[in-house]
PDB file of C-alpha atoms in Angstrom:
ATOM      1  CA  VAL J   1     -78.261  58.879  22.369  1.00 75.00           C
ATOM      2  CA  GLN J   2     -80.227  56.006  20.892  1.00 91.00           C
ATOM      3  CA  LEU J   3     -82.872  56.189  18.221  1.00 95.00           C
ATOM      4  CA  GLN J   4     -85.111  53.343  17.153  1.00 94.00           C
ATOM      5  CA  ALA J   5     -86.933  53.496  13.831  1.00 96.00           C
ATOM      6  CA  SER J   6     -89.857  51.174  13.262  1.00 96.00           C
ATOM      7  CA  GLY J   7     -92.965  50.763  11.158  1.00 96.00           C
ATOM      8  CA  GLY J   8     -91.465  49.630   7.900  1.00 91.00           C
ATOM      9  CA  GLY J   9     -92.890  46.822   5.859  1.00 95.00           C
ATOM     10  CA  LEU J  10     -94.301  45.710   2.551  1.00 97.00           C
ATOM     11  CA  VAL J  11     -97.162  47.674   1.034  1.00 97.00           C
ATOM     12  CA  GLN J  12     -98.762  47.964  -2.377  1.00 98.00           C
ATOM     13  CA  ALA J  13     -98.481  51.120  -4.415  1.00 98.00           C
ATOM     14  CA  GLY J  14    -101.035  53.643  -3.263  1.00 98.00           C
ATOM     15  CA  GLY J  15    -100.941  52.342   0.274  1.00 98.00           C
ATOM     16  CA  SER J  16     -99.750  53.929   3.499  1.00 98.00           C
ATOM     17  CA  LEU J  17     -97.220  53.328   6.221  1.00 97.00           C
ATOM     18  CA  ARG J  18     -96.376  55.202   9.380  1.00 98.00           C
ATOM     19  CA  LEU J  19     -92.830  55.203  10.617  1.00 98.00           C
ATOM     20  CA  SER J  20     -91.927  55.929  14.208  1.00 98.00           C
ATOM     21  CA  CYS J  21     -88.644  57.178  15.602  1.00 97.00           C
ATOM     22  CA  ALA J  22     -88.401  56.624  19.330  1.00 96.00           C
ATOM     23  CA  ALA J  23     -85.628  57.926  21.547  1.00 92.00           C
ATOM     24  CA  SER J  24     -84.174  56.185  24.553  1.00 90.00           C
ATOM     25  CA  GLY J  25     -81.783  57.524  27.101  1.00 88.00           C
ATOM     26  CA  PHE J  26     -82.500  61.140  26.247  1.00 88.00           C
ATOM     27  CA  THR J  27     -85.402  63.443  25.544  1.00 92.00           C
ATOM     28  CA  LEU J  28     -86.190  64.512  22.014  1.00 91.00           C
ATOM     29  CA  ASP J  29     -87.568  67.878  23.154  1.00 91.00           C
ATOM     30  CA  TYR J  30     -84.422  69.763  22.171  1.00 92.00           C
ATOM     31  CA  TYR J  31     -83.587  67.891  19.006  1.00 95.00           C
ATOM     32  CA  ALA J  32     -84.456  68.441  15.410  1.00 97.00           C
ATOM     33  CA  ILE J  33     -85.315  65.118  13.804  1.00 97.00           C
ATOM     34  CA  GLY J  34     -84.815  64.069  10.234  1.00 98.00           C
ATOM     35  CA  TRP J  35     -86.025  61.148   8.197  1.00 98.00           C
ATOM     36  CA  PHE J  36     -83.659  59.969   5.500  1.00 98.00           C
ATOM     37  CA  ARG J  37     -83.802  57.099   3.067  1.00 98.00           C
ATOM     38  CA  GLN J  38     -81.387  55.062   1.030  1.00 98.00           C
ATOM     39  CA  ALA J  39     -82.469  53.029  -1.949  1.00 96.00           C
ATOM     40  CA  PRO J  40     -80.247  50.270  -3.363  1.00 92.00           C
ATOM     41  CA  GLY J  41     -77.364  51.756  -5.266  1.00 95.00           C
ATOM     42  CA  LYS J  42     -78.243  55.309  -4.309  1.00 97.00           C
ATOM     43  CA  GLU J  43     -77.006  57.807  -1.794  1.00 97.00           C
ATOM     44  CA  ARG J  44     -78.860  58.508   1.417  1.00 97.00           C
ATOM     45  CA  GLU J  45     -81.217  61.449   0.918  1.00 97.00           C
ATOM     46  CA  GLY J  46     -83.232  63.688   3.173  1.00 98.00           C
ATOM     47  CA  VAL J  47     -86.950  63.001   3.090  1.00 98.00           C
ATOM     48  CA  SER J  48     -88.360  65.222   5.808  1.00 98.00           C
ATOM     49  CA  CYS J  49     -87.076  67.088   8.828  1.00 98.00           C
ATOM     50  CA  ILE J  50     -88.747  68.828  11.753  1.00 98.00           C
ATOM     51  CA  SER J  51     -87.458  71.308  14.301  1.00 96.00           C
ATOM     52  CA  SER J  52     -87.491  70.597  18.032  1.00 94.00           C
ATOM     53  CA  SER J  53     -90.601  72.712  18.526  1.00 92.00           C
ATOM     54  CA  GLY J  54     -92.316  71.338  15.445  1.00 93.00           C
ATOM     55  CA  GLY J  55     -92.585  74.892  14.180  1.00 94.00           C
ATOM     56  CA  SER J  56     -90.591  74.342  11.030  1.00 97.00           C
ATOM     57  CA  THR J  57     -90.506  71.417   8.656  1.00 98.00           C
ATOM     58  CA  TYR J  58     -88.888  70.468   5.394  1.00 98.00           C
ATOM     59  CA  TYR J  59     -90.034  68.022   2.740  1.00 98.00           C
ATOM     60  CA  ALA J  60     -88.195  66.772  -0.274  1.00 98.00           C
ATOM     61  CA  ASP J  61     -90.023  67.627  -3.488  1.00 98.00           C
ATOM     62  CA  SER J  62     -90.529  63.953  -4.204  1.00 98.00           C
ATOM     63  CA  VAL J  63     -92.687  63.473  -1.094  1.00 98.00           C
ATOM     64  CA  LYS J  64     -94.481  66.804  -0.734  1.00 98.00           C
ATOM     65  CA  GLY J  65     -98.202  66.345  -0.392  1.00 98.00           C
ATOM     66  CA  ARG J  66     -97.815  62.634   0.380  1.00 98.00           C
ATOM     67  CA  PHE J  67     -95.691  62.461   3.539  1.00 98.00           C
ATOM     68  CA  THR J  68     -96.276  64.232   6.834  1.00 98.00           C
ATOM     69  CA  ILE J  69     -93.760  64.528   9.634  1.00 98.00           C
ATOM     70  CA  SER J  70     -94.955  65.129  13.176  1.00 97.00           C
ATOM     71  CA  ARG J  71     -93.712  64.788  16.696  1.00 96.00           C
ATOM     72  CA  ASP J  72     -95.124  63.930  20.088  1.00 94.00           C
ATOM     73  CA  ASN J  73     -92.576  65.084  22.597  1.00 89.00           C
ATOM     74  CA  ALA J  74     -94.639  63.634  25.443  1.00 92.00           C
ATOM     75  CA  LYS J  75     -94.096  60.203  23.889  1.00 94.00           C
ATOM     76  CA  ASN J  76     -90.535  61.020  22.893  1.00 94.00           C
ATOM     77  CA  THR J  77     -91.388  59.976  19.353  1.00 96.00           C
ATOM     78  CA  VAL J  78     -91.369  61.452  15.871  1.00 97.00           C
ATOM     79  CA  TYR J  79     -93.563  60.065  13.119  1.00 98.00           C
ATOM     80  CA  LEU J  80     -93.495  59.989   9.355  1.00 98.00           C
ATOM     81  CA  GLN J  81     -96.891  59.313   7.829  1.00 98.00           C
ATOM     82  CA  MET J  82     -96.430  58.116   4.270  1.00 98.00           C
ATOM     83  CA  ASN J  83     -99.458  58.045   1.996  1.00 98.00           C
ATOM     84  CA  SER J  84     -99.915  57.349  -1.709  1.00 98.00           C
ATOM     85  CA  LEU J  85     -96.749  55.319  -1.692  1.00 98.00           C
ATOM     86  CA  LYS J  86     -94.945  54.645  -4.932  1.00 98.00           C
ATOM     87  CA  PRO J  87     -92.468  51.908  -5.861  1.00 97.00           C
ATOM     88  CA  GLU J  88     -89.751  54.566  -5.971  1.00 97.00           C
ATOM     89  CA  ASP J  89     -90.309  55.145  -2.247  1.00 98.00           C
ATOM     90  CA  THR J  90     -88.797  51.725  -1.606  1.00 98.00           C
ATOM     91  CA  ALA J  91     -85.744  52.220   0.596  1.00 98.00           C
ATOM     92  CA  VAL J  92     -84.284  51.773   4.018  1.00 98.00           C
ATOM     93  CA  TYR J  93     -85.536  54.672   6.123  1.00 98.00           C
ATOM     94  CA  TYR J  94     -83.428  56.155   8.910  1.00 98.00           C
ATOM     95  CA  CYS J  95     -84.158  58.739  11.549  1.00 97.00           C
ATOM     96  CA  ALA J  96     -81.535  61.080  12.889  1.00 97.00           C
ATOM     97  CA  ALA J  97     -81.322  63.736  15.595  1.00 96.00           C
ATOM     98  CA  GLU J  98     -79.430  66.957  16.031  1.00 95.00           C
ATOM     99  CA  ASN J  99     -79.588  69.444  18.887  1.00 93.00           C
ATOM    100  CA  THR J 100     -77.924  72.434  17.210  1.00 90.00           C
ATOM    101  CA  ILE J 101     -80.669  73.074  14.641  1.00 89.00           C
ATOM    102  CA  VAL J 102     -83.263  75.626  15.732  1.00 89.00           C
ATOM    103  CA  VAL J 103     -85.107  76.268  12.490  1.00 93.00           C
ATOM    104  CA  VAL J 104     -85.343  73.618   9.794  1.00 94.00           C
ATOM    105  CA  THR J 105     -84.804  74.952   6.310  1.00 94.00           C
ATOM    106  CA  THR J 106     -82.947  72.017   4.804  1.00 95.00           C
ATOM    107  CA  CYS J 107     -82.677  68.306   5.428  1.00 96.00           C
ATOM    108  CA  ARG J 108     -79.115  67.217   4.747  1.00 96.00           C
ATOM    109  CA  ARG J 109     -77.519  64.117   6.234  1.00 96.00           C
ATOM    110  CA  ASN J 110     -74.348  65.981   7.202  1.00 95.00           C
ATOM    111  CA  GLU J 111     -76.369  68.239   9.505  1.00 96.00           C
ATOM    112  CA  TYR J 112     -77.322  65.339  11.798  1.00 96.00           C
ATOM    113  CA  ASP J 113     -74.985  63.628  14.228  1.00 94.00           C
ATOM    114  CA  TYR J 114     -77.104  60.927  15.861  1.00 94.00           C
ATOM    115  CA  TRP J 115     -78.535  58.102  13.804  1.00 96.00           C
ATOM    116  CA  GLY J 116     -80.773  55.153  14.432  1.00 94.00           C
ATOM    117  CA  GLN J 117     -80.799  51.892  12.569  1.00 93.00           C
ATOM    118  CA  GLY J 118     -82.890  51.740   9.433  1.00 94.00           C
ATOM    119  CA  THR J 119     -86.259  50.216   8.728  1.00 96.00           C
ATOM    120  CA  LEU J 120     -87.002  48.756   5.324  1.00 96.00           C
ATOM    121  CA  ASP J 121     -90.014  49.928   3.384  1.00 97.00           C
ATOM    122  CA  THR J 122     -90.909  48.056   0.220  1.00 97.00           C
ATOM    123  CA  VAL J 123     -93.608  49.336  -2.097  1.00 97.00           C
ATOM    124  CA  SER J 124     -94.775  46.856  -4.702  1.00 97.00           C
ATOM    125  CA  SER J 125     -96.286  47.917  -7.991  1.00 93.00           C
TER     126      SER J 125
END
C-alpha cells in the first residue's frame, strides 16, 4: 500500500491549493482516506476524512467552509481543495488510508494504518 501526496507549495494568505493523494499498488475504492497535518512543534491533527463511497465526510472546525475533500475512484485519487488559506494552515500535510472504516464520523490519526509521505504547505501573511 503506497500513497503519494502532492500539491503543496507556497501561497499567500487568502489563496488556494489543491492537494492530491494518489494510490499505487492497490485501489482506493475500499478505503477511507484522511488528510492530516502537522505544524512545527505541534501534534499531527485530522483535517478532513472521507469514506470509501464518499458518502460521509468529516472536517475539523478550523477548516470547515474553506476546505473540501473529494475523491475520484476512477483516478485512484483523493483531493483536498483548500481555499481562503491562512498562515495557521501552514503545515506538512499527509494522507492516510484505512479499509475498516465504513462511515466517517471522526478523523483521528490512530484510526488509519497506511500513510503517505507529507507535502509541505506554507501560507505567507
